[in-house]
Short mmCIF file of C-alpha atoms in Angstrom, two decimals:
data_model
loop_
_atom_site.label_atom_id
_atom_site.label_comp_id
_atom_site.label_asym_id
_atom_site.label_seq_id
_atom_site.Cartn_x
_atom_site.Cartn_y
_atom_site.Cartn_z
CA MET A 224 127.53 20.91 16.19
CA PHE A 225 125.76 23.14 18.58
CA GLY A 226 123.63 21.52 21.22
CA LEU A 227 120.68 22.86 23.10
CA PHE A 228 121.77 24.39 26.38
CA THR A 229 119.33 24.39 29.24
CA MET A 230 119.85 25.83 32.65
CA LEU A 231 117.82 25.06 35.69
CA ILE A 232 116.76 28.16 37.57
CA PRO A 233 117.14 27.73 41.32
CA LYS A 234 113.83 27.48 43.20
CA LYS A 235 114.56 30.61 45.25
CA LEU A 236 114.96 32.67 42.08
CA THR A 237 111.81 31.17 40.59
CA ASP A 238 109.91 31.99 43.78
CA THR A 239 111.22 35.57 43.65
CA ILE A 240 110.19 35.99 40.02
CA ASN A 241 106.72 34.61 40.77
CA TYR A 242 106.35 36.90 43.80
CA LEU A 243 107.32 39.97 41.78
CA ASP A 244 104.89 38.96 38.99
CA ARG A 245 102.03 38.75 41.50
CA LEU A 246 103.02 41.84 43.44
CA ASP A 247 100.26 44.44 43.68
CA PHE A 248 102.13 47.71 44.26
CA ASP A 249 98.92 49.71 44.72
CA LYS A 250 97.83 47.40 47.53
CA LEU A 251 101.28 47.51 49.09
CA ILE A 252 101.32 51.32 49.00
CA ASP A 253 97.80 51.48 50.44
CA GLN A 254 98.83 49.22 53.32
CA GLY A 255 101.82 51.45 54.00
CA LEU A 256 99.74 54.63 53.89
CA GLU A 257 97.21 53.06 56.25
CA GLN A 258 100.01 52.49 58.75
CA LEU A 259 101.18 56.08 58.33
CA THR A 260 97.84 57.88 58.81
CA PRO A 261 98.40 58.41 62.57
CA LEU A 262 101.76 60.04 61.76
CA MET A 263 100.10 62.28 59.14
CA GLU A 264 97.55 63.41 61.72
CA GLN A 265 100.33 64.09 64.24
CA LEU A 266 102.36 66.10 61.71
CA ASN A 267 99.32 68.21 60.76
CA ARG A 268 98.67 68.99 64.44
CA GLU A 269 102.34 69.93 64.92
CA GLN A 270 102.03 72.34 61.99
CA TRP A 271 99.01 73.94 63.65
CA ARG A 272 100.85 74.25 66.97
CA ALA A 273 103.63 76.04 65.11
CA GLY A 274 101.13 78.25 63.26
CA ILE A 275 102.04 76.88 59.82
CA ARG A 276 99.76 76.25 56.81
CA SER A 277 100.23 73.36 54.38
CA ASP A 278 101.98 75.71 51.93
CA GLY A 279 104.53 76.58 54.65
CA SER A 280 103.26 80.10 55.26
CA LYS A 281 102.31 81.40 58.69
CA ILE A 282 98.69 81.28 59.71
CA THR A 283 97.53 84.90 59.76
CA PRO A 284 96.06 87.30 60.79
CA SER A 285 98.07 87.49 63.97
CA PRO A 286 98.60 88.22 66.74
CA TYR A 287 95.47 87.33 68.67
CA SER A 288 93.53 90.18 70.20
CA VAL A 289 94.55 90.98 73.78
CA GLN A 290 91.28 89.59 75.17
CA TYR A 291 91.47 86.38 73.12
CA ALA A 292 95.14 85.89 73.98
CA ARG A 293 94.30 86.18 77.69
CA ARG A 294 91.56 83.58 77.31
CA LYS A 295 93.86 81.18 75.44
CA LYS A 296 96.61 81.72 78.01
CA ARG A 297 94.18 80.99 80.84
CA LEU A 298 93.18 77.74 79.05
CA GLY A 299 96.83 76.84 78.40
CA ARG A 300 96.33 76.92 74.64
CA LEU A 301 99.07 79.30 73.48
CA THR A 302 102.10 77.83 71.72
CA ASN A 303 105.05 78.52 74.04
CA GLY A 304 103.02 81.34 75.61
CA ASN A 305 103.27 83.29 72.36
CA SER A 306 100.08 85.06 71.26
CA GLY A 307 101.73 85.81 67.90
CA ILE A 308 101.43 82.16 66.82
CA ILE A 309 97.96 81.30 65.52
CA ASN A 310 97.69 77.63 66.55
CA LEU A 311 93.96 77.01 65.95
CA ASN A 312 93.58 75.46 69.40
CA LEU A 313 91.05 76.81 71.87
CA ASN A 314 89.21 73.78 73.22
CA GLY A 315 91.07 70.99 71.39
CA GLY A 316 88.09 70.12 69.16
CA LEU A 317 89.85 70.83 65.88
CA TYR A 318 92.91 68.81 66.90
CA ALA A 319 90.86 65.88 68.23
CA GLY A 320 88.55 65.78 65.19
CA LEU A 321 91.34 65.52 62.61
CA LYS A 322 91.44 62.16 60.81
CA TYR A 323 93.43 61.02 57.79
CA VAL A 324 91.77 58.06 56.05
CA LEU A 325 92.62 56.03 52.99
CA ASP A 326 89.86 55.85 50.38
CA LYS A 327 90.31 54.42 46.90
CA ASN A 328 94.09 55.00 46.68
CA GLN A 329 93.79 58.53 48.07
CA VAL A 330 94.42 59.95 51.48
CA GLU A 331 91.49 62.08 52.57
CA ILE A 332 91.44 64.50 55.45
CA ILE A 333 88.28 64.31 57.50
CA GLN A 334 87.28 66.68 60.26
CA GLU A 335 84.72 65.35 62.70
CA ASN A 336 83.36 68.70 63.84
CA ILE A 337 82.17 71.99 62.34
CA THR A 338 85.14 74.08 63.55
CA PRO A 339 87.28 73.77 60.38
CA PHE A 340 84.70 75.52 58.24
CA TYR A 341 85.00 78.58 60.47
CA HIS A 342 88.78 78.29 60.51
CA MET A 343 88.98 77.90 56.73
CA GLN A 344 86.87 81.00 56.22
CA THR A 345 89.07 82.96 58.61
CA TYR A 346 92.53 81.54 57.91
CA GLY A 347 92.22 79.96 54.42
CA GLU A 348 91.96 76.43 53.05
CA LYS A 349 95.69 75.77 53.35
CA ILE A 350 95.38 75.25 57.12
CA VAL A 351 94.52 71.61 56.37
CA GLY A 352 97.14 69.33 54.83
CA LEU A 353 100.84 68.70 55.16
CA THR A 354 103.77 70.90 54.22
CA GLU A 355 106.10 69.70 51.49
CA SER A 356 108.73 68.72 54.05
CA ASN A 357 106.18 66.64 55.98
CA ILE A 358 104.98 65.00 52.76
CA ASN A 359 108.62 64.14 52.03
CA ARG A 360 108.90 62.58 55.51
CA ILE A 361 105.83 60.44 54.82
CA ASN A 362 107.21 59.43 51.39
CA GLU A 363 110.50 58.33 52.92
CA LYS A 364 108.73 56.27 55.58
CA LEU A 365 106.46 54.77 52.91
CA LYS A 366 109.48 53.75 50.82
CA VAL A 367 110.96 51.99 53.85
CA LEU A 368 107.70 50.15 54.59
CA VAL A 369 107.25 49.02 50.98
CA THR A 370 110.91 48.03 50.61
CA ASN A 371 110.85 46.06 53.86
CA GLU A 372 107.68 44.25 52.83
CA ILE A 373 109.25 43.24 49.50
CA ARG A 374 112.51 42.15 51.18
CA GLU A 375 110.63 39.98 53.66
CA ASN A 376 108.95 38.12 50.82
CA ILE A 377 111.94 37.66 48.54
#
C-alpha cells in the first residue's frame, strides 16, 4: 500500500519563503530610488552642462549672443569655453535649486527658485528630466540595490 510521505522543509528555506511572502516590493523600490535621488540630480546637471534636453536634443536657440557669451565667459560659466552650448548656468541658481524627491511612488523634480519658469518658456519643458540613457543608468543601479537587499535577507 501507499503510505503518506512527508518531508520536512529546512528552516532556511522556510525563512526564505516567509521573507518573500512578506516582501513589499514597492517599499523596496522606493528605498532604492530615495538613495538614487542625488545621482538623478547630478545626471540632470550634467545634461545641462552638455546642453542636452531630456529627449536627447540640444538646447536651442544657440549660440549665445556675443555680449551674453562674454558675460558667461567672464563668470566662468561656459561649458568648455564654448558659447555654442546652452548650459543654463549663469549664476548657479538653477543648478543649486534642482531637487529630485520621492512622493507617493513617484519621483518628482522640484526647483527651488523661479529661474526654471523663464528657462522653460525660452528653451522648452524638456530641459527638466533625464534622457533615456540616464534613466536606464538609474534603472540598472536600482536593480542592483533591490537585488542586493533581497540577497542580504535570504
